[in-house]
Tab-separated table of C-alpha atoms (C1' of nucleotides) in Angstrom:
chain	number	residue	atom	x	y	z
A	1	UNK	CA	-12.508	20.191	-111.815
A	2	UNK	CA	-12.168	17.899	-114.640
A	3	UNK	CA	-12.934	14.234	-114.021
A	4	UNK	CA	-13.486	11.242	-116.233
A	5	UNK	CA	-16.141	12.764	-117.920
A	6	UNK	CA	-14.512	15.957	-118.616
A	7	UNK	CA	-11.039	13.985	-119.693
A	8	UNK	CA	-12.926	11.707	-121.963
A	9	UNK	CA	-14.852	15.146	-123.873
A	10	UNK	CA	-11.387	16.506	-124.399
A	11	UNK	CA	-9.646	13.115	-125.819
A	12	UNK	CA	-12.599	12.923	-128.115
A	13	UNK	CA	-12.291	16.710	-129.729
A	14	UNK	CA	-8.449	16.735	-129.469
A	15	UNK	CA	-7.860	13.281	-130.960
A	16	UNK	CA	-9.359	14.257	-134.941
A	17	UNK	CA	-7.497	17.487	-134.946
A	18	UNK	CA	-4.275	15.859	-133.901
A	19	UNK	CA	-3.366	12.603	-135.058
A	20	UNK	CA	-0.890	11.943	-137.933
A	21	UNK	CA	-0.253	15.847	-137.331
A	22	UNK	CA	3.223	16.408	-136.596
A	23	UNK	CA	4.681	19.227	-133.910
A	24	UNK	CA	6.460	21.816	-135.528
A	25	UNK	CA	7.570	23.477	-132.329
A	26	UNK	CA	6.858	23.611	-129.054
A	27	UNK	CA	6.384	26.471	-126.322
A	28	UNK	CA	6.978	26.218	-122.554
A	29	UNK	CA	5.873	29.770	-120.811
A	30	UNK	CA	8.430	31.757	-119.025
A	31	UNK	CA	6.656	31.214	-115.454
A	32	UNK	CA	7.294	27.751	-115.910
A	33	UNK	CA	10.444	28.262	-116.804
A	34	UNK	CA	11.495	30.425	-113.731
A	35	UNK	CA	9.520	27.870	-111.361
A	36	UNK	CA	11.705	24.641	-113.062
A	37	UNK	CA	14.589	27.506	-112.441
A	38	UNK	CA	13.872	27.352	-108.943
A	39	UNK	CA	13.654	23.516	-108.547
A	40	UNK	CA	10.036	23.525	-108.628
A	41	UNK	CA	7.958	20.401	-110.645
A	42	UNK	CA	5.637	22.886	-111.861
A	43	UNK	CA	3.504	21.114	-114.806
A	44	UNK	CA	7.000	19.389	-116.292
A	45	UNK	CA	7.874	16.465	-114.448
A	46	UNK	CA	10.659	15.407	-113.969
A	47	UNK	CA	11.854	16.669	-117.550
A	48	UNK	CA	13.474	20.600	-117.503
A	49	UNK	CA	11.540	22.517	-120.164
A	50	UNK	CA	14.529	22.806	-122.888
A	51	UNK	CA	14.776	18.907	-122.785
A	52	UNK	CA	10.838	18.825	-122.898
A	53	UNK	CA	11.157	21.100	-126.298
A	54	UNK	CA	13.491	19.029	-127.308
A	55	UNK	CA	11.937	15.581	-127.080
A	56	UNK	CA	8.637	17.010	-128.711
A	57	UNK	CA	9.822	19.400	-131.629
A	58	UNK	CA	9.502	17.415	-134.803
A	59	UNK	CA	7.257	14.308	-133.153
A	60	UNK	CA	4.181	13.087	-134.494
A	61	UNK	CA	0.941	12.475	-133.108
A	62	UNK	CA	-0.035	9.387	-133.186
A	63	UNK	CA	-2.789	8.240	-130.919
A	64	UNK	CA	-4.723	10.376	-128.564
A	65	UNK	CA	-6.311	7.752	-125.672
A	66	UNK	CA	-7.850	8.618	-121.742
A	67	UNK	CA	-6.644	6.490	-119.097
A	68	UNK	CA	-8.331	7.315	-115.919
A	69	UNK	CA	-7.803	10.965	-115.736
A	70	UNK	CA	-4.671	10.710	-117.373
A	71	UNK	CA	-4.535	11.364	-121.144
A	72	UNK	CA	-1.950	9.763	-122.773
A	73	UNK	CA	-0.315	10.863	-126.405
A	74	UNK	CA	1.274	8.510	-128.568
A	75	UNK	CA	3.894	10.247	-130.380
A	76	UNK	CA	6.939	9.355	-132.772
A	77	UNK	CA	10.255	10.968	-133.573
A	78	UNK	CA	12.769	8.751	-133.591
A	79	UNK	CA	11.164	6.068	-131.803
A	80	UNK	CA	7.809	5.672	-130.212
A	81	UNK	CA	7.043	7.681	-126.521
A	82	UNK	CA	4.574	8.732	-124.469
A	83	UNK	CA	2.949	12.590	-123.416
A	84	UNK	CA	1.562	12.015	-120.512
A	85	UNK	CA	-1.045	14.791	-119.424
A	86	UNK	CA	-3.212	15.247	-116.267
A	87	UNK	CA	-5.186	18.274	-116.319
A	88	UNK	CA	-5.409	18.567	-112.299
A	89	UNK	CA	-7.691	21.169	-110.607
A	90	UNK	CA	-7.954	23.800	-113.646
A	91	UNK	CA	-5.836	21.886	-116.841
A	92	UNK	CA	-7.430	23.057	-120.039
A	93	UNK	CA	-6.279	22.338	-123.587
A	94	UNK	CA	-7.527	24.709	-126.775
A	95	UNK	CA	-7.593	23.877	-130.035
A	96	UNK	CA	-6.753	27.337	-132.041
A	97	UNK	CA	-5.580	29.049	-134.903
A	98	UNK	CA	-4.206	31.528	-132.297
A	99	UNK	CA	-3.415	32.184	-128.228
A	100	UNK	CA	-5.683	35.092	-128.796
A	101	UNK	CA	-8.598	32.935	-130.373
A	102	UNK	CA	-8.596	31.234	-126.491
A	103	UNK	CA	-12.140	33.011	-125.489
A	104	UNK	CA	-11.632	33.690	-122.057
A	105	UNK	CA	-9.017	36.284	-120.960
A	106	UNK	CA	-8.788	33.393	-117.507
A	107	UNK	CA	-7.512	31.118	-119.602
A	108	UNK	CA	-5.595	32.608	-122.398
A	109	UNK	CA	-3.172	34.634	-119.287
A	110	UNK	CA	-2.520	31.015	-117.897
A	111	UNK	CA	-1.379	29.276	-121.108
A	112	UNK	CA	1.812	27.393	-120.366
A	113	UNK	CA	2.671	24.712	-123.139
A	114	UNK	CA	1.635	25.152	-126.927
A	115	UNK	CA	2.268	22.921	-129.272
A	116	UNK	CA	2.450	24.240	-133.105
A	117	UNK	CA	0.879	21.648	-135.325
A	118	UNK	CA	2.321	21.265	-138.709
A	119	UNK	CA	-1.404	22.905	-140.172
A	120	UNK	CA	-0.399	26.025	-138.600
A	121	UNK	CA	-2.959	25.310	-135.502
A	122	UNK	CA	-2.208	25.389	-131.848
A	123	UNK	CA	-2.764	22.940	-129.393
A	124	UNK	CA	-2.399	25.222	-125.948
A	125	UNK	CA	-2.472	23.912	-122.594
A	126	UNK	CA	-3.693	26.570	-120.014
A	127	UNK	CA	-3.190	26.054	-116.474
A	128	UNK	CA	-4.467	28.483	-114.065
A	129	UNK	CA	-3.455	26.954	-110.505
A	130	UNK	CA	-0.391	24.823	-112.099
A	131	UNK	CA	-2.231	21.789	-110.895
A	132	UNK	CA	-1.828	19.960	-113.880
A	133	UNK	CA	0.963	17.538	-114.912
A	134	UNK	CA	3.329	16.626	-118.400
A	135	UNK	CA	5.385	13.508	-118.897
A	136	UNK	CA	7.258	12.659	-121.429
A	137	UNK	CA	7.601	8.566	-120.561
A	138	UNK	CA	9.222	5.877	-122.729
A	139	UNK	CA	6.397	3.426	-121.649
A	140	UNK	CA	4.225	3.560	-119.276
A	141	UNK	CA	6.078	1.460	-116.664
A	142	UNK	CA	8.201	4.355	-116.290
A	143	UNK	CA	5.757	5.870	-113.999
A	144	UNK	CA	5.233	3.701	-111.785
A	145	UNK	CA	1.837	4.842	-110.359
A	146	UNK	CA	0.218	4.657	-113.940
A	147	UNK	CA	0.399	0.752	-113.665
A	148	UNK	CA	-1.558	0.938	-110.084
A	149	UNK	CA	-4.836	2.100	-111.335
A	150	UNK	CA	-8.126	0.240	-111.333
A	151	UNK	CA	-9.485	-1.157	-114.610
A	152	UNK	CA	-11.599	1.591	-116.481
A	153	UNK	CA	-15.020	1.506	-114.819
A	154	UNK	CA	-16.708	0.502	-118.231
A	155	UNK	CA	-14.115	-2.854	-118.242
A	156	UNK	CA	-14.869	-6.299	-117.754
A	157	UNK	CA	-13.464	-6.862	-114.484
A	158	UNK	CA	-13.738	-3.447	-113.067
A	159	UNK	CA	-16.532	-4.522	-110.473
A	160	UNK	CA	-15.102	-7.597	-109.496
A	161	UNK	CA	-12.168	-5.067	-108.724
A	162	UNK	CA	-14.025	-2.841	-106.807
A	163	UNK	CA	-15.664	-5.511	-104.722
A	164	UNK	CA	-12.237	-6.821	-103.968
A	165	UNK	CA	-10.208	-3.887	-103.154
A	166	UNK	CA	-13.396	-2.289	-100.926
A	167	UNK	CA	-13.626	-5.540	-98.813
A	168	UNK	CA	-9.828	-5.985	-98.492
A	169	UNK	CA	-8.012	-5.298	-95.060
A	170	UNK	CA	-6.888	-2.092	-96.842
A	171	UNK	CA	-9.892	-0.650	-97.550
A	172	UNK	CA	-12.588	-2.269	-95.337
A	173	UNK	CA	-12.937	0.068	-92.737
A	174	UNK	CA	-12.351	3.302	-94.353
A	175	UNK	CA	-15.835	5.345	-95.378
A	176	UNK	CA	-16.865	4.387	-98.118
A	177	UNK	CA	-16.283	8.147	-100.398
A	178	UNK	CA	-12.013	7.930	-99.554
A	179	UNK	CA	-12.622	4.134	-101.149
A	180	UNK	CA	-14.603	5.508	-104.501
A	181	UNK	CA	-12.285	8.091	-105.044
A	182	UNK	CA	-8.915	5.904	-104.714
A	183	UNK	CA	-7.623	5.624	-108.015
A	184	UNK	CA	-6.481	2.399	-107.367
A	185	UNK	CA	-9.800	0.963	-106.191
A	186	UNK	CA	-12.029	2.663	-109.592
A	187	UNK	CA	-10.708	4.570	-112.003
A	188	UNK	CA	-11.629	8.187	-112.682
A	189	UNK	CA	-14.123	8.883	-110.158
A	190	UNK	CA	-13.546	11.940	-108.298
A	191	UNK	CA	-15.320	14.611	-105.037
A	192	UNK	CA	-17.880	15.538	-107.817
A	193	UNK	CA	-19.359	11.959	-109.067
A	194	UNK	CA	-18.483	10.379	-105.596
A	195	UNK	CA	-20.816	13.007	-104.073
A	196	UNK	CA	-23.564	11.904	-106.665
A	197	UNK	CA	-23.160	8.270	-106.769
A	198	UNK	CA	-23.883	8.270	-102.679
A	199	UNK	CA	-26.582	10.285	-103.355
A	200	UNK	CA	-28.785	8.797	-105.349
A	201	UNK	CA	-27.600	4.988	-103.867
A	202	UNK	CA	-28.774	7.060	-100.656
A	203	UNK	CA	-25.122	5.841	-98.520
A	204	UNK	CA	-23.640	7.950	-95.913
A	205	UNK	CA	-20.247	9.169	-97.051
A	206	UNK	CA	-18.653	7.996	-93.723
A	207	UNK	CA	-20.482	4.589	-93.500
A	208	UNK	CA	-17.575	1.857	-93.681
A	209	UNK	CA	-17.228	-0.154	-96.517
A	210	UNK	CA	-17.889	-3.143	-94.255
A	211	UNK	CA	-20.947	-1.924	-93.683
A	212	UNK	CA	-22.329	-1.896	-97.015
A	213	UNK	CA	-23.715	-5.287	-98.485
A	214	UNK	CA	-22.396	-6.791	-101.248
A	215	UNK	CA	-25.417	-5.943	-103.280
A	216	UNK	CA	-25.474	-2.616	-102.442
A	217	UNK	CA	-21.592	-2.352	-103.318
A	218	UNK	CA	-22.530	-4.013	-106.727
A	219	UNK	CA	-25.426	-1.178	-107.029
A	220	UNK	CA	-23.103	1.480	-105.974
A	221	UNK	CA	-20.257	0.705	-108.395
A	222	UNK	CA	-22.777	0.678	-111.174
A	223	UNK	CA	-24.794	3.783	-110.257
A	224	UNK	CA	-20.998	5.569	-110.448
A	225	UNK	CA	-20.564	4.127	-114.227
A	226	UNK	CA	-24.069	5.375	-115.400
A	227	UNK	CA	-23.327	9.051	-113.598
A	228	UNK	CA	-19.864	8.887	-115.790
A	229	UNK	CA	-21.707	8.283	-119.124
A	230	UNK	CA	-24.461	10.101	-118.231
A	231	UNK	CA	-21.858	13.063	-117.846
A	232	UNK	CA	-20.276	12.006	-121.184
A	233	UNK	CA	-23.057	12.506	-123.008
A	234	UNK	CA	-23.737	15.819	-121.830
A	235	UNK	CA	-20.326	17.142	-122.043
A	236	UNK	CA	-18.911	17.142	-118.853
A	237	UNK	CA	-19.649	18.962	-115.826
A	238	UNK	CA	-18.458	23.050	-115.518
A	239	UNK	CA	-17.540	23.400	-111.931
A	240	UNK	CA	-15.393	26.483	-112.310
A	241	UNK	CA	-12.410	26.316	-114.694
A	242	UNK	CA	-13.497	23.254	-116.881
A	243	UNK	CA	-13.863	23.984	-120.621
A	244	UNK	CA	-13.420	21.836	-123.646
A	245	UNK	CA	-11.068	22.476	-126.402
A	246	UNK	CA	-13.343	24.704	-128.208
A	247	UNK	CA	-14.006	26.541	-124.833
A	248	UNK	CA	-17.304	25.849	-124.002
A	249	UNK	CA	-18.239	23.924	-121.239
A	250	UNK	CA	-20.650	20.584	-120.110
A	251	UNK	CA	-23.992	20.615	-118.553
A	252	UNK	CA	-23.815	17.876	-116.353
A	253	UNK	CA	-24.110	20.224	-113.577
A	254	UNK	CA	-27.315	20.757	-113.962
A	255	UNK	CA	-28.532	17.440	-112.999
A	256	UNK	CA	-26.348	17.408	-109.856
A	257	UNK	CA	-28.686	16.309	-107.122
A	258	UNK	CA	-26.376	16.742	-104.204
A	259	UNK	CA	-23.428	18.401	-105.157
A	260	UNK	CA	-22.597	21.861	-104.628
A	261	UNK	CA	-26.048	22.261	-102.806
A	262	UNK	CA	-27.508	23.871	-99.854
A	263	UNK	CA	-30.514	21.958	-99.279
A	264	UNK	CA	-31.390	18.186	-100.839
A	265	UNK	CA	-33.297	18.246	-104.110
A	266	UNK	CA	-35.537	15.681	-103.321
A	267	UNK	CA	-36.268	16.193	-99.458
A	268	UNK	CA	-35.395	19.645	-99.007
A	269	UNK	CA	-33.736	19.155	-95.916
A	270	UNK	CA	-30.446	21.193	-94.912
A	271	UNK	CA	-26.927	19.687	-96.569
A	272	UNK	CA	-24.272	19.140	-94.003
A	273	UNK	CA	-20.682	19.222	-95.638
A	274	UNK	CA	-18.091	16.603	-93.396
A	275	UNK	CA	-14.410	16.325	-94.455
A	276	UNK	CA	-13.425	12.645	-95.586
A	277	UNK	CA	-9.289	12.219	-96.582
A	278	UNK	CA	-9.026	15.908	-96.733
A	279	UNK	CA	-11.707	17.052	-98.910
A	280	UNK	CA	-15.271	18.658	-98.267
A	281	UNK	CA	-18.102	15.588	-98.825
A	282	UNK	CA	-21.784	16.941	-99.177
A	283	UNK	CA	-24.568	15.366	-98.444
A	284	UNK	CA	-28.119	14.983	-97.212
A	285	UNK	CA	-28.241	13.791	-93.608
A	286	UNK	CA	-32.483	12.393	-93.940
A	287	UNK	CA	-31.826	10.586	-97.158
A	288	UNK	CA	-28.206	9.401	-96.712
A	289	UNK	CA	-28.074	6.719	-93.988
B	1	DG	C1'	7.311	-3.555	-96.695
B	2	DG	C1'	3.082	-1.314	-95.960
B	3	DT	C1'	0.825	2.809	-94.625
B	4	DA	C1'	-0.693	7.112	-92.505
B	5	DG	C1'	0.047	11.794	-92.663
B	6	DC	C1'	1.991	15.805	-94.278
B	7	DC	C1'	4.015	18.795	-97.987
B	8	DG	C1'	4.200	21.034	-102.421
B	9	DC	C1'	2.418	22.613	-106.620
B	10	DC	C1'	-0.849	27.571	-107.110
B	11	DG	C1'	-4.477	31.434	-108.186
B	12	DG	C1'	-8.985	32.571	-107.087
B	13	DG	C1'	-12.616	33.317	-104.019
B	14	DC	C1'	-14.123	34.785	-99.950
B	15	DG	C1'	-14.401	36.786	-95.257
B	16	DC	C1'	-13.084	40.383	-92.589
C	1	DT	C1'	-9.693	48.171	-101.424
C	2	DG	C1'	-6.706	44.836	-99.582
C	3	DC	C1'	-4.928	41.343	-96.918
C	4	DG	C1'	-4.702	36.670	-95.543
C	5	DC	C1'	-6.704	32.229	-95.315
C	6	DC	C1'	-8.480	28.163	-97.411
C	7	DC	C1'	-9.356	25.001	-101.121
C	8	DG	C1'	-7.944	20.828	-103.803
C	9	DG	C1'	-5.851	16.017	-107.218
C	10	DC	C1'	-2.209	13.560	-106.581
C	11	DG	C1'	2.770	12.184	-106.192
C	12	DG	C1'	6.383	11.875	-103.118
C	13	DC	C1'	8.553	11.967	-98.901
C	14	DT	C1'	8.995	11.020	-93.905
C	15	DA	C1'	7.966	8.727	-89.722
DNA sequence: GGTAGCCGCCGGGCGC
DNA sequence: TGCGCCCGGCGGCTA
């Protein structure tokens, strides 16, 4: 599952092998053809795949930035828009000289969009559960949701954020994981870091937000930013189908502490697993009070 | 108008 | 071996 960490390793490898390249042509696989055939928003948003060609044959790249889990491409062919990308549950992009360079056979059946570069390289995005999202968006106002997200968590201002959005009427009473993983409360921090963060700050996934001091809320917040670099710097976490452009994946998973565990790593006591806004929360019931 | 809750997008993994 | 169920990030729709 890719998260900020994961979306930030990708930005950084795709972003030298891309920009001031231009798109010589553009592929859209025939299952997402037949599933946009069918009325279904598979991958393409709102945009059918000729008209998705279309708009992208001939641009060039010119930026390559991460916006919360979002990556965003700056591109130019007659004017200035925006690709829009989230990579969802299983989103991968590779960086090759071609589909069959993609190292895992996983991966290379699930390719759905490849872009030709005008250096006779690919830029493929593989999809496996069709999780994953493309928007092709004049500015970013034009999705509306985009302008809703919390400041990045490395931003001035992002705690002050946090502290305000966790303690409004909104948010107050709700436990305190659905509040960390709102997008519009911090960006980028999803089930996996969530998990962590309470962890090591020792909170209860279900304890209110209320019911968490404002020091403690301060701590929290900044434990989730150090997990996030931490993960940076050692290349994302490989929780199934994440893999960098080159196809290799992080090691952040090795210093989970909680996550994806049976029994604590510093207690040894049993995990119990509770479901909090619909998704399976792990944690140690001696440490986490 | 704000929000809670459900649906849809899917293949893989797992239990039986 | 094979079937069917469940999982999940997130937008969008309904109530």
């Amino acid at each position: 599952m890719p998260e900020l960490p994961e979306v930030e390793g990708v930005v950084r490898q795709i972003r030298p092998v891309s920009i001031g390249k231009r798109i010589v042509s553009v592929d859209v696989s025939d299952t997402i053809r037949k599933s946009k055939k069918a009325g279904k928003e598979a991958i393409l948003k709102r945009i059918e795949a000729d008209d998705f060609q279309e708009r992208l044959a001939g641009a060039q790249i010119l930026g390559v930035e991460r916006r919360s889990k979002y990556i965003y491409m700056t591109m130019k062919n007659e004017q200035e828009f925006l690709l829009v990308n989230h990579l969802g549950m299983s989103g991968a992009w590779f960086f090759v000289d071609s589909l069959l360079s993609i190292p895992e056979d996983k991966f290379r059946r699930h390719v759905h969009i490849v872009l030709t570069l005008d250096d006779g390289n690919l830029l493929a995005f593989s999809d496996i559960r069709r999780f994953g999202e493309m928007r092709v968006l004049e500015t970013e106002a034009d999705f509306p949701p985009l302008l809703l997200m919390a400041p990045e968590p490395f931003a001035d201002g992002a705690l002050e954020w946090f502290l305000q959005q966790a303690e409004s009427p909104r948010f107050r009473n709700k436990p305190i994981k659905e509040v960390i993983m709102d997008g519009t409360v911090i960006s980028g921090c999803g089930n996996i870091y969530a998990t962590e963060a309470l962890f090591r700050m020792k909170i209860h996934p279900k304890r209110a937000a209320s019911r968490i001091s404002c020091k403690r809320k301060i701590e929290l917040f900044q434990a989730i930013a150090a997990i996030l670099l931490e993960s940076i710097e050692a290349g994302g976490s490989t929780i199934s189908d994440y893999r960098n452009i080159n196809g290799e994946s992080g090691s952040m998973q090795d210093r989970f502490g909680m996550y994806g565990k049976k029994t604590c790593t510093v207690c040894g006591t049993e995990t119990k697993t509770v479901k909090i806004a619909s998704r399976a929360s792990v944690y140690c019931p001696s440490c986490q009070k």
